[in-house]
Amino acid sequence: MSLNFNKVAFVRSASDRSHFLRDGLPQFAFAGRSNVGKSSVINRLVNRKNLAYVGASPGKTTQINYFLVDSRAYLVDLPGYGYAKVSQAEKERWGRLMESYFQEETGRITAGVLIVDIRHKPTADDVTMHDWFRQSGCPEIIVANKLDKLKKSQVEPALALIRETLELTEDDALVPFSAEKGEGKDTLIRLLVEKCGG
Ligand code: GDP
């Protein structure tokens, strides 16, 4: 199977389970803490500058955005986490939304894409999100973004720290990525297509 990531359209935002899409198409769920570059990674994948911001409006950070790729799979942009200025009420809304997404969609998530910052040890929130993907049983791809910010000699130790913190095995995919420069894009697309049964 091939998927043309250049053919992409925003479908809808969901702020509760009544808006989830359940038409059986594969779902690639993207998660990451705020500012890690999740929108930039998505925009890079689909060769658009602003796609991943389409559904986002100020003060409405707790929503899931669905994009349809090539009429055949959904790219699901889960709301970012770990932003310090978010109120307690908003955090709770985030928790409820994620809980219902994982409850409903377990078994339906084709692949989880967890985006972390290659420069830093994954945070406690990253570990929690990683556990949610694991518990859902879906294959997971870890994207280590902002590769361009490291010197070559720093890359391997940084990847080792991510592997160790998330307790990844040899089978878990860890993709060094730069949303800024485009490195890792082809690998990520190949892995996603593979998880789709291609
Ligand atoms: P989000 O909150 O996770 O959606 O993050 P954004 O996509 O808005 O990116 C947050 C900031 O990081 C922006 O200033 C981006 O330009 C920057 N950024 C994202 N990815 C990269 C990358 O691969 N390299 C560099 N140098 N900056 C990046």
PDB file of C-alpha atoms and ligand atoms in Angstrom:
ATOM      1  CA  MET A   1       0.000   0.000   0.000  1.00  0.00           C
ATOM      2  CA  SER A   2       1.193   3.527  -0.642  1.00  0.00           C
ATOM      3  CA  LEU A   3      -0.264   6.668   0.817  1.00  0.00           C
ATOM      4  CA  ASN A   4       0.051  10.077  -0.751  1.00  0.00           C
ATOM      5  CA  PHE A   5       0.675  12.365   2.212  1.00  0.00           C
ATOM      6  CA  ASN A   6       0.427  15.389  -0.073  1.00  0.00           C
ATOM      7  CA  LYS A   7      -3.284  14.707  -0.442  1.00  0.00           C
ATOM      8  CA  VAL A   8      -4.587  15.820   2.902  1.00  0.00           C
ATOM      9  CA  ALA A   9      -7.644  17.587   4.233  1.00  0.00           C
ATOM     10  CA  PHE A  10      -8.802  18.768   7.628  1.00  0.00           C
ATOM     11  CA  VAL A  11     -11.919  16.850   8.619  1.00  0.00           C
ATOM     12  CA  ARG A  12     -13.015  17.903  12.077  1.00  0.00           C
ATOM     13  CA  SER A  13     -12.123  18.706  15.660  1.00  0.00           C
ATOM     14  CA  ALA A  14     -13.451  16.600  18.501  1.00  0.00           C
ATOM     15  CA  SER A  15     -13.723  17.889  22.036  1.00  0.00           C
ATOM     16  CA  ASP A  16     -15.636  14.875  23.317  1.00  0.00           C
ATOM     17  CA  ARG A  17     -16.337  11.309  22.349  1.00  0.00           C
ATOM     18  CA  SER A  18     -19.492  12.132  20.416  1.00  0.00           C
ATOM     19  CA  HIS A  19     -17.279  13.688  17.731  1.00  0.00           C
ATOM     20  CA  PHE A  20     -14.819  10.820  17.346  1.00  0.00           C
ATOM     21  CA  LEU A  21     -14.579   9.312  13.872  1.00  0.00           C
ATOM     22  CA  ARG A  22     -15.313   5.617  13.720  1.00  0.00           C
ATOM     23  CA  ASP A  23     -15.496   4.707  10.076  1.00  0.00           C
ATOM     24  CA  GLY A  24     -12.870   1.985  10.280  1.00  0.00           C
ATOM     25  CA  LEU A  25     -10.111   3.815   8.398  1.00  0.00           C
ATOM     26  CA  PRO A  26      -6.599   3.476   9.855  1.00  0.00           C
ATOM     27  CA  GLN A  27      -5.725   6.084  12.480  1.00  0.00           C
ATOM     28  CA  PHE A  28      -2.247   7.444  13.095  1.00  0.00           C
ATOM     29  CA  ALA A  29      -2.366   9.180  16.469  1.00  0.00           C
ATOM     30  CA  PHE A  30       0.247  11.921  17.042  1.00  0.00           C
ATOM     31  CA  ALA A  31       1.071  13.011  20.582  1.00  0.00           C
ATOM     32  CA  GLY A  32       3.664  15.229  22.191  1.00  0.00           C
ATOM     33  CA  ARG A  33       4.126  17.929  24.749  1.00  0.00           C
ATOM     34  CA  SER A  34       3.393  21.523  23.782  1.00  0.00           C
ATOM     35  CA  ASN A  35       6.177  23.141  21.814  1.00  0.00           C
ATOM     36  CA  VAL A  36       7.921  19.880  20.952  1.00  0.00           C
ATOM     37  CA  GLY A  37       7.101  20.618  17.313  1.00  0.00           C
ATOM     38  CA  LYS A  38       4.112  18.311  16.785  1.00  0.00           C
ATOM     39  CA  SER A  39       2.402  20.727  14.415  1.00  0.00           C
ATOM     40  CA  SER A  40       5.672  21.256  12.553  1.00  0.00           C
ATOM     41  CA  VAL A  41       6.215  17.488  12.196  1.00  0.00           C
ATOM     42  CA  ILE A  42       2.696  17.041  10.823  1.00  0.00           C
ATOM     43  CA  ASN A  43       3.072  19.995   8.471  1.00  0.00           C
ATOM     44  CA  ARG A  44       6.394  18.599   7.242  1.00  0.00           C
ATOM     45  CA  LEU A  45       4.866  15.170   6.600  1.00  0.00           C
ATOM     46  CA  VAL A  46       2.130  16.606   4.421  1.00  0.00           C
ATOM     47  CA  ASN A  47       4.227  19.388   2.857  1.00  0.00           C
ATOM     48  CA  ARG A  48       2.052  22.184   4.162  1.00  0.00           C
ATOM     49  CA  LYS A  49       2.995  25.218   6.158  1.00  0.00           C
ATOM     50  CA  ASN A  50      -0.088  25.603   8.289  1.00  0.00           C
ATOM     51  CA  LEU A  51      -2.257  22.541   8.098  1.00  0.00           C
ATOM     52  CA  ALA A  52      -1.848  21.394  11.681  1.00  0.00           C
ATOM     53  CA  TYR A  53      -2.935  24.766  13.002  1.00  0.00           C
ATOM     54  CA  VAL A  54      -6.214  24.738  11.081  1.00  0.00           C
ATOM     55  CA  GLY A  55      -8.367  23.302  13.821  1.00  0.00           C
ATOM     56  CA  ALA A  56      -6.653  25.136  16.638  1.00  0.00           C
ATOM     57  CA  SER A  57      -8.114  28.319  17.991  1.00  0.00           C
ATOM     58  CA  PRO A  58      -6.843  30.203  21.042  1.00  0.00           C
ATOM     59  CA  GLY A  59      -8.069  28.779  24.350  1.00  0.00           C
ATOM     60  CA  LYS A  60      -9.241  25.592  22.713  1.00  0.00           C
ATOM     61  CA  THR A  61      -6.233  23.404  23.175  1.00  0.00           C
ATOM     62  CA  THR A  62      -8.192  20.389  24.352  1.00  0.00           C
ATOM     63  CA  GLN A  63      -9.397  19.021  21.120  1.00  0.00           C
ATOM     64  CA  ILE A  64      -8.452  16.223  18.806  1.00  0.00           C
ATOM     65  CA  ASN A  65      -8.008  17.215  15.167  1.00  0.00           C
ATOM     66  CA  TYR A  66      -8.590  14.738  12.365  1.00  0.00           C
ATOM     67  CA  PHE A  67      -6.959  15.026   8.957  1.00  0.00           C
ATOM     68  CA  LEU A  68      -7.739  12.659   6.131  1.00  0.00           C
ATOM     69  CA  VAL A  69      -4.723  11.470   4.121  1.00  0.00           C
ATOM     70  CA  ASP A  70      -5.256  10.284   0.558  1.00  0.00           C
ATOM     71  CA  SER A  71      -8.895   9.429   1.413  1.00  0.00           C
ATOM     72  CA  ARG A  72      -7.560   6.336   3.178  1.00  0.00           C
ATOM     73  CA  ALA A  73      -6.200   7.048   6.636  1.00  0.00           C
ATOM     74  CA  TYR A  74      -6.575   9.575   9.422  1.00  0.00           C
ATOM     75  CA  LEU A  75      -3.805  11.557  10.886  1.00  0.00           C
ATOM     76  CA  VAL A  76      -5.091  12.238  14.387  1.00  0.00           C
ATOM     77  CA  ASP A  77      -3.542  15.236  16.123  1.00  0.00           C
ATOM     78  CA  LEU A  78      -3.977  14.655  19.854  1.00  0.00           C
ATOM     79  CA  PRO A  79      -3.860  17.769  22.055  1.00  0.00           C
ATOM     80  CA  GLY A  80      -0.415  18.695  23.369  1.00  0.00           C
ATOM     81  CA  TYR A  81       0.388  18.373  27.053  1.00  0.00           C
ATOM     82  CA  GLY A  82       2.716  19.783  29.671  1.00  0.00           C
ATOM     83  CA  TYR A  83       2.176  23.466  28.978  1.00  0.00           C
ATOM     84  CA  ALA A  84       2.827  25.203  32.300  1.00  0.00           C
ATOM     85  CA  LYS A  85       0.288  28.005  31.874  1.00  0.00           C
ATOM     86  CA  VAL A  86      -2.688  25.715  31.408  1.00  0.00           C
ATOM     87  CA  SER A  87      -5.318  25.908  34.176  1.00  0.00           C
ATOM     88  CA  GLN A  88      -6.219  22.944  36.346  1.00  0.00           C
ATOM     89  CA  ALA A  89      -9.668  22.798  34.739  1.00  0.00           C
ATOM     90  CA  GLU A  90      -8.086  22.612  31.288  1.00  0.00           C
ATOM     91  CA  LYS A  91      -5.708  19.871  32.425  1.00  0.00           C
ATOM     92  CA  GLU A  92      -8.642  17.871  33.692  1.00  0.00           C
ATOM     93  CA  ARG A  93     -10.486  18.362  30.407  1.00  0.00           C
ATOM     94  CA  TRP A  94      -7.373  17.152  28.600  1.00  0.00           C
ATOM     95  CA  GLY A  95      -7.198  14.061  30.822  1.00  0.00           C
ATOM     96  CA  ARG A  96     -10.848  13.171  30.282  1.00  0.00           C
ATOM     97  CA  LEU A  97     -10.586  13.624  26.515  1.00  0.00           C
ATOM     98  CA  MET A  98      -7.469  11.473  26.250  1.00  0.00           C
ATOM     99  CA  GLU A  99      -8.926   8.819  28.498  1.00  0.00           C
ATOM    100  CA  SER A 100     -12.032   8.572  26.371  1.00  0.00           C
ATOM    101  CA  TYR A 101     -10.004   8.521  23.147  1.00  0.00           C
ATOM    102  CA  PHE A 102      -7.832   5.661  24.383  1.00  0.00           C
ATOM    103  CA  GLN A 103     -10.808   3.817  25.850  1.00  0.00           C
ATOM    104  CA  GLU A 104     -12.830   4.056  22.659  1.00  0.00           C
ATOM    105  CA  GLU A 105     -10.094   3.628  20.132  1.00  0.00           C
ATOM    106  CA  THR A 106      -8.006   0.881  21.680  1.00  0.00           C
ATOM    107  CA  GLY A 107      -7.745  -1.666  18.932  1.00  0.00           C
ATOM    108  CA  ARG A 108      -8.451   0.980  16.331  1.00  0.00           C
ATOM    109  CA  ILE A 109      -5.245   3.011  16.599  1.00  0.00           C
ATOM    110  CA  THR A 110      -3.133   1.799  13.694  1.00  0.00           C
ATOM    111  CA  ALA A 111      -0.001   3.449  14.996  1.00  0.00           C
ATOM    112  CA  GLY A 112       0.916   5.841  17.788  1.00  0.00           C
ATOM    113  CA  VAL A 113       3.485   8.507  17.018  1.00  0.00           C
ATOM    114  CA  LEU A 114       5.051   9.965  20.143  1.00  0.00           C
ATOM    115  CA  ILE A 115       7.091  13.081  19.454  1.00  0.00           C
ATOM    116  CA  VAL A 116       9.852  13.926  21.915  1.00  0.00           C
ATOM    117  CA  ASP A 117      12.621  16.533  21.886  1.00  0.00           C
ATOM    118  CA  ILE A 118      15.893  14.892  20.903  1.00  0.00           C
ATOM    119  CA  ARG A 119      17.822  17.318  23.141  1.00  0.00           C
ATOM    120  CA  HIS A 120      16.146  16.302  26.375  1.00  0.00           C
ATOM    121  CA  LYS A 121      15.413  13.288  28.496  1.00  0.00           C
ATOM    122  CA  PRO A 122      11.720  12.445  27.939  1.00  0.00           C
ATOM    123  CA  THR A 123       9.561  14.077  30.624  1.00  0.00           C
ATOM    124  CA  ALA A 124       7.284  12.279  33.094  1.00  0.00           C
ATOM    125  CA  ASP A 125       4.364  13.300  30.852  1.00  0.00           C
ATOM    126  CA  ASP A 126       6.100  11.758  27.836  1.00  0.00           C
ATOM    127  CA  VAL A 127       6.497   8.516  29.784  1.00  0.00           C
ATOM    128  CA  THR A 128       2.798   8.568  30.715  1.00  0.00           C
ATOM    129  CA  MET A 129       1.767   9.077  27.100  1.00  0.00           C
ATOM    130  CA  HIS A 130       4.126   6.304  26.041  1.00  0.00           C
ATOM    131  CA  ASP A 131       2.427   3.998  28.589  1.00  0.00           C
ATOM    132  CA  TRP A 132      -0.993   4.869  27.174  1.00  0.00           C
ATOM    133  CA  PHE A 133       0.121   3.902  23.685  1.00  0.00           C
ATOM    134  CA  ARG A 134       1.681   0.706  25.037  1.00  0.00           C
ATOM    135  CA  GLN A 135      -1.439  -0.239  26.950  1.00  0.00           C
ATOM    136  CA  SER A 136      -3.559   0.351  23.866  1.00  0.00           C
ATOM    137  CA  GLY A 137      -1.502  -2.329  22.156  1.00  0.00           C
ATOM    138  CA  CYS A 138      -0.853  -0.299  19.007  1.00  0.00           C
ATOM    139  CA  PRO A 139       2.593  -0.237  17.413  1.00  0.00           C
ATOM    140  CA  GLU A 140       4.404   2.925  18.410  1.00  0.00           C
ATOM    141  CA  ILE A 141       6.892   5.102  16.598  1.00  0.00           C
ATOM    142  CA  ILE A 142       8.988   7.520  18.636  1.00  0.00           C
ATOM    143  CA  VAL A 143       9.991  10.629  16.721  1.00  0.00           C
ATOM    144  CA  ALA A 144      12.983  12.462  18.202  1.00  0.00           C
ATOM    145  CA  ASN A 145      12.430  15.965  16.821  1.00  0.00           C
ATOM    146  CA  LYS A 146      14.729  18.996  16.533  1.00  0.00           C
ATOM    147  CA  LEU A 147      17.654  16.902  15.297  1.00  0.00           C
ATOM    148  CA  ASP A 148      19.090  19.981  13.590  1.00  0.00           C
ATOM    149  CA  LYS A 149      19.745  21.501  17.017  1.00  0.00           C
ATOM    150  CA  LEU A 150      22.330  18.859  17.921  1.00  0.00           C
ATOM    151  CA  LYS A 151      25.914  18.364  16.777  1.00  0.00           C
ATOM    152  CA  LYS A 152      26.543  15.040  15.057  1.00  0.00           C
ATOM    153  CA  SER A 153      28.501  13.711  18.043  1.00  0.00           C
ATOM    154  CA  GLN A 154      25.559  14.408  20.372  1.00  0.00           C
ATOM    155  CA  VAL A 155      22.997  12.403  18.407  1.00  0.00           C
ATOM    156  CA  GLU A 156      23.802   8.839  19.479  1.00  0.00           C
ATOM    157  CA  PRO A 157      23.991   9.611  23.223  1.00  0.00           C
ATOM    158  CA  ALA A 158      20.711  11.555  22.949  1.00  0.00           C
ATOM    159  CA  LEU A 159      18.969   8.633  21.249  1.00  0.00           C
ATOM    160  CA  ALA A 160      20.368   6.238  23.866  1.00  0.00           C
ATOM    161  CA  LEU A 161      18.924   8.378  26.667  1.00  0.00           C
ATOM    162  CA  ILE A 162      15.498   8.362  25.003  1.00  0.00           C
ATOM    163  CA  ARG A 163      15.668   4.580  24.504  1.00  0.00           C
ATOM    164  CA  GLU A 164      16.646   4.062  28.105  1.00  0.00           C
ATOM    165  CA  THR A 165      14.062   6.435  29.619  1.00  0.00           C
ATOM    166  CA  LEU A 166      11.179   5.007  27.599  1.00  0.00           C
ATOM    167  CA  GLU A 167      12.520   1.474  28.009  1.00  0.00           C
ATOM    168  CA  LEU A 168      12.416   0.874  24.268  1.00  0.00           C
ATOM    169  CA  THR A 169      13.413  -2.481  22.866  1.00  0.00           C
ATOM    170  CA  GLU A 170      15.312  -3.115  19.653  1.00  0.00           C
ATOM    171  CA  ASP A 171      11.969  -3.596  17.910  1.00  0.00           C
ATOM    172  CA  ASP A 172      10.642  -0.162  18.838  1.00  0.00           C
ATOM    173  CA  ALA A 173      11.101   2.406  16.116  1.00  0.00           C
ATOM    174  CA  LEU A 174      12.977   5.561  17.088  1.00  0.00           C
ATOM    175  CA  VAL A 175      13.300   8.092  14.277  1.00  0.00           C
ATOM    176  CA  PRO A 176      15.665  11.075  14.525  1.00  0.00           C
ATOM    177  CA  PHE A 177      13.719  13.881  12.862  1.00  0.00           C
ATOM    178  CA  SER A 178      13.954  17.514  11.935  1.00  0.00           C
ATOM    179  CA  ALA A 179      10.685  19.206  11.107  1.00  0.00           C
ATOM    180  CA  GLU A 180      12.792  22.215  10.200  1.00  0.00           C
ATOM    181  CA  LYS A 181      15.067  20.462   7.679  1.00  0.00           C
ATOM    182  CA  GLY A 182      13.023  17.425   6.690  1.00  0.00           C
ATOM    183  CA  GLU A 183      15.352  14.692   7.955  1.00  0.00           C
ATOM    184  CA  GLY A 184      13.502  11.542   8.972  1.00  0.00           C
ATOM    185  CA  LYS A 185      10.416  12.297   6.908  1.00  0.00           C
ATOM    186  CA  ASP A 186      10.813   9.425   4.458  1.00  0.00           C
ATOM    187  CA  THR A 187      11.540   6.958   7.273  1.00  0.00           C
ATOM    188  CA  LEU A 188       8.462   8.052   9.217  1.00  0.00           C
ATOM    189  CA  ILE A 189       6.222   7.772   6.157  1.00  0.00           C
ATOM    190  CA  ARG A 190       7.628   4.307   5.370  1.00  0.00           C
ATOM    191  CA  LEU A 191       6.965   3.133   8.944  1.00  0.00           C
ATOM    192  CA  LEU A 192       3.410   4.499   8.921  1.00  0.00           C
ATOM    193  CA  VAL A 193       2.626   2.804   5.617  1.00  0.00           C
ATOM    194  CA  GLU A 194       4.105  -0.435   6.988  1.00  0.00           C
ATOM    195  CA  LYS A 195       1.821  -0.301  10.049  1.00  0.00           C
ATOM    196  CA  CYS A 196      -1.088   0.056   7.655  1.00  0.00           C
ATOM    197  CA  GLY A 197      -0.277  -3.359   6.309  1.00  0.00           C
ATOM    198  CA  GLY A 198       1.669  -2.087   3.315  1.00  0.00           C
TER     199      GLY A 198
HETATM  200  P1  GDP B   1       3.745  22.136  18.952  1.00  0.00           P
HETATM  201  O1  GDP B   1       3.281  23.006  20.095  1.00  0.00           O
HETATM  202  O2  GDP B   1       4.246  20.822  19.447  1.00  0.00           O
HETATM  203  O3  GDP B   1       2.730  21.985  17.855  1.00  0.00           O
HETATM  204  O4  GDP B   1       5.042  22.851  18.358  1.00  0.00           O
HETATM  205  P2  GDP B   1       5.256  23.748  17.053  1.00  0.00           P
HETATM  206  O5  GDP B   1       5.172  22.925  15.819  1.00  0.00           O
HETATM  207  O6  GDP B   1       4.389  24.955  17.146  1.00  0.00           O
HETATM  208  O7  GDP B   1       6.792  24.141  17.241  1.00  0.00           O
HETATM  209  C1  GDP B   1       7.267  24.805  18.417  1.00  0.00           C
HETATM  210  C2  GDP B   1       8.528  25.596  18.076  1.00  0.00           C
HETATM  211  O8  GDP B   1       9.592  24.698  17.757  1.00  0.00           O
HETATM  212  C3  GDP B   1       8.371  26.496  16.845  1.00  0.00           C
HETATM  213  O9  GDP B   1       9.080  27.676  17.094  1.00  0.00           O
HETATM  214  C4  GDP B   1       8.986  25.690  15.730  1.00  0.00           C
HETATM  215  O10 GDP B   1       9.506  26.500  14.702  1.00  0.00           O
HETATM  216  C5  GDP B   1      10.109  24.966  16.460  1.00  0.00           C
HETATM  217  N1  GDP B   1      10.448  23.677  15.818  1.00  0.00           N
HETATM  218  C6  GDP B   1       9.624  22.647  15.557  1.00  0.00           C
HETATM  219  N2  GDP B   1      10.290  21.611  15.004  1.00  0.00           N
HETATM  220  C7  GDP B   1      11.585  22.008  14.889  1.00  0.00           C
HETATM  221  C8  GDP B   1      12.782  21.377  14.389  1.00  0.00           C
HETATM  222  O11 GDP B   1      12.806  20.238  13.917  1.00  0.00           O
HETATM  223  N3  GDP B   1      13.941  22.103  14.473  1.00  0.00           N
HETATM  224  C9  GDP B   1      13.971  23.360  15.006  1.00  0.00           C
HETATM  225  N4  GDP B   1      15.151  23.978  15.047  1.00  0.00           N
HETATM  226  N5  GDP B   1      12.868  23.973  15.482  1.00  0.00           N
HETATM  227  C10 GDP B   1      11.699  23.310  15.423  1.00  0.00           C
END
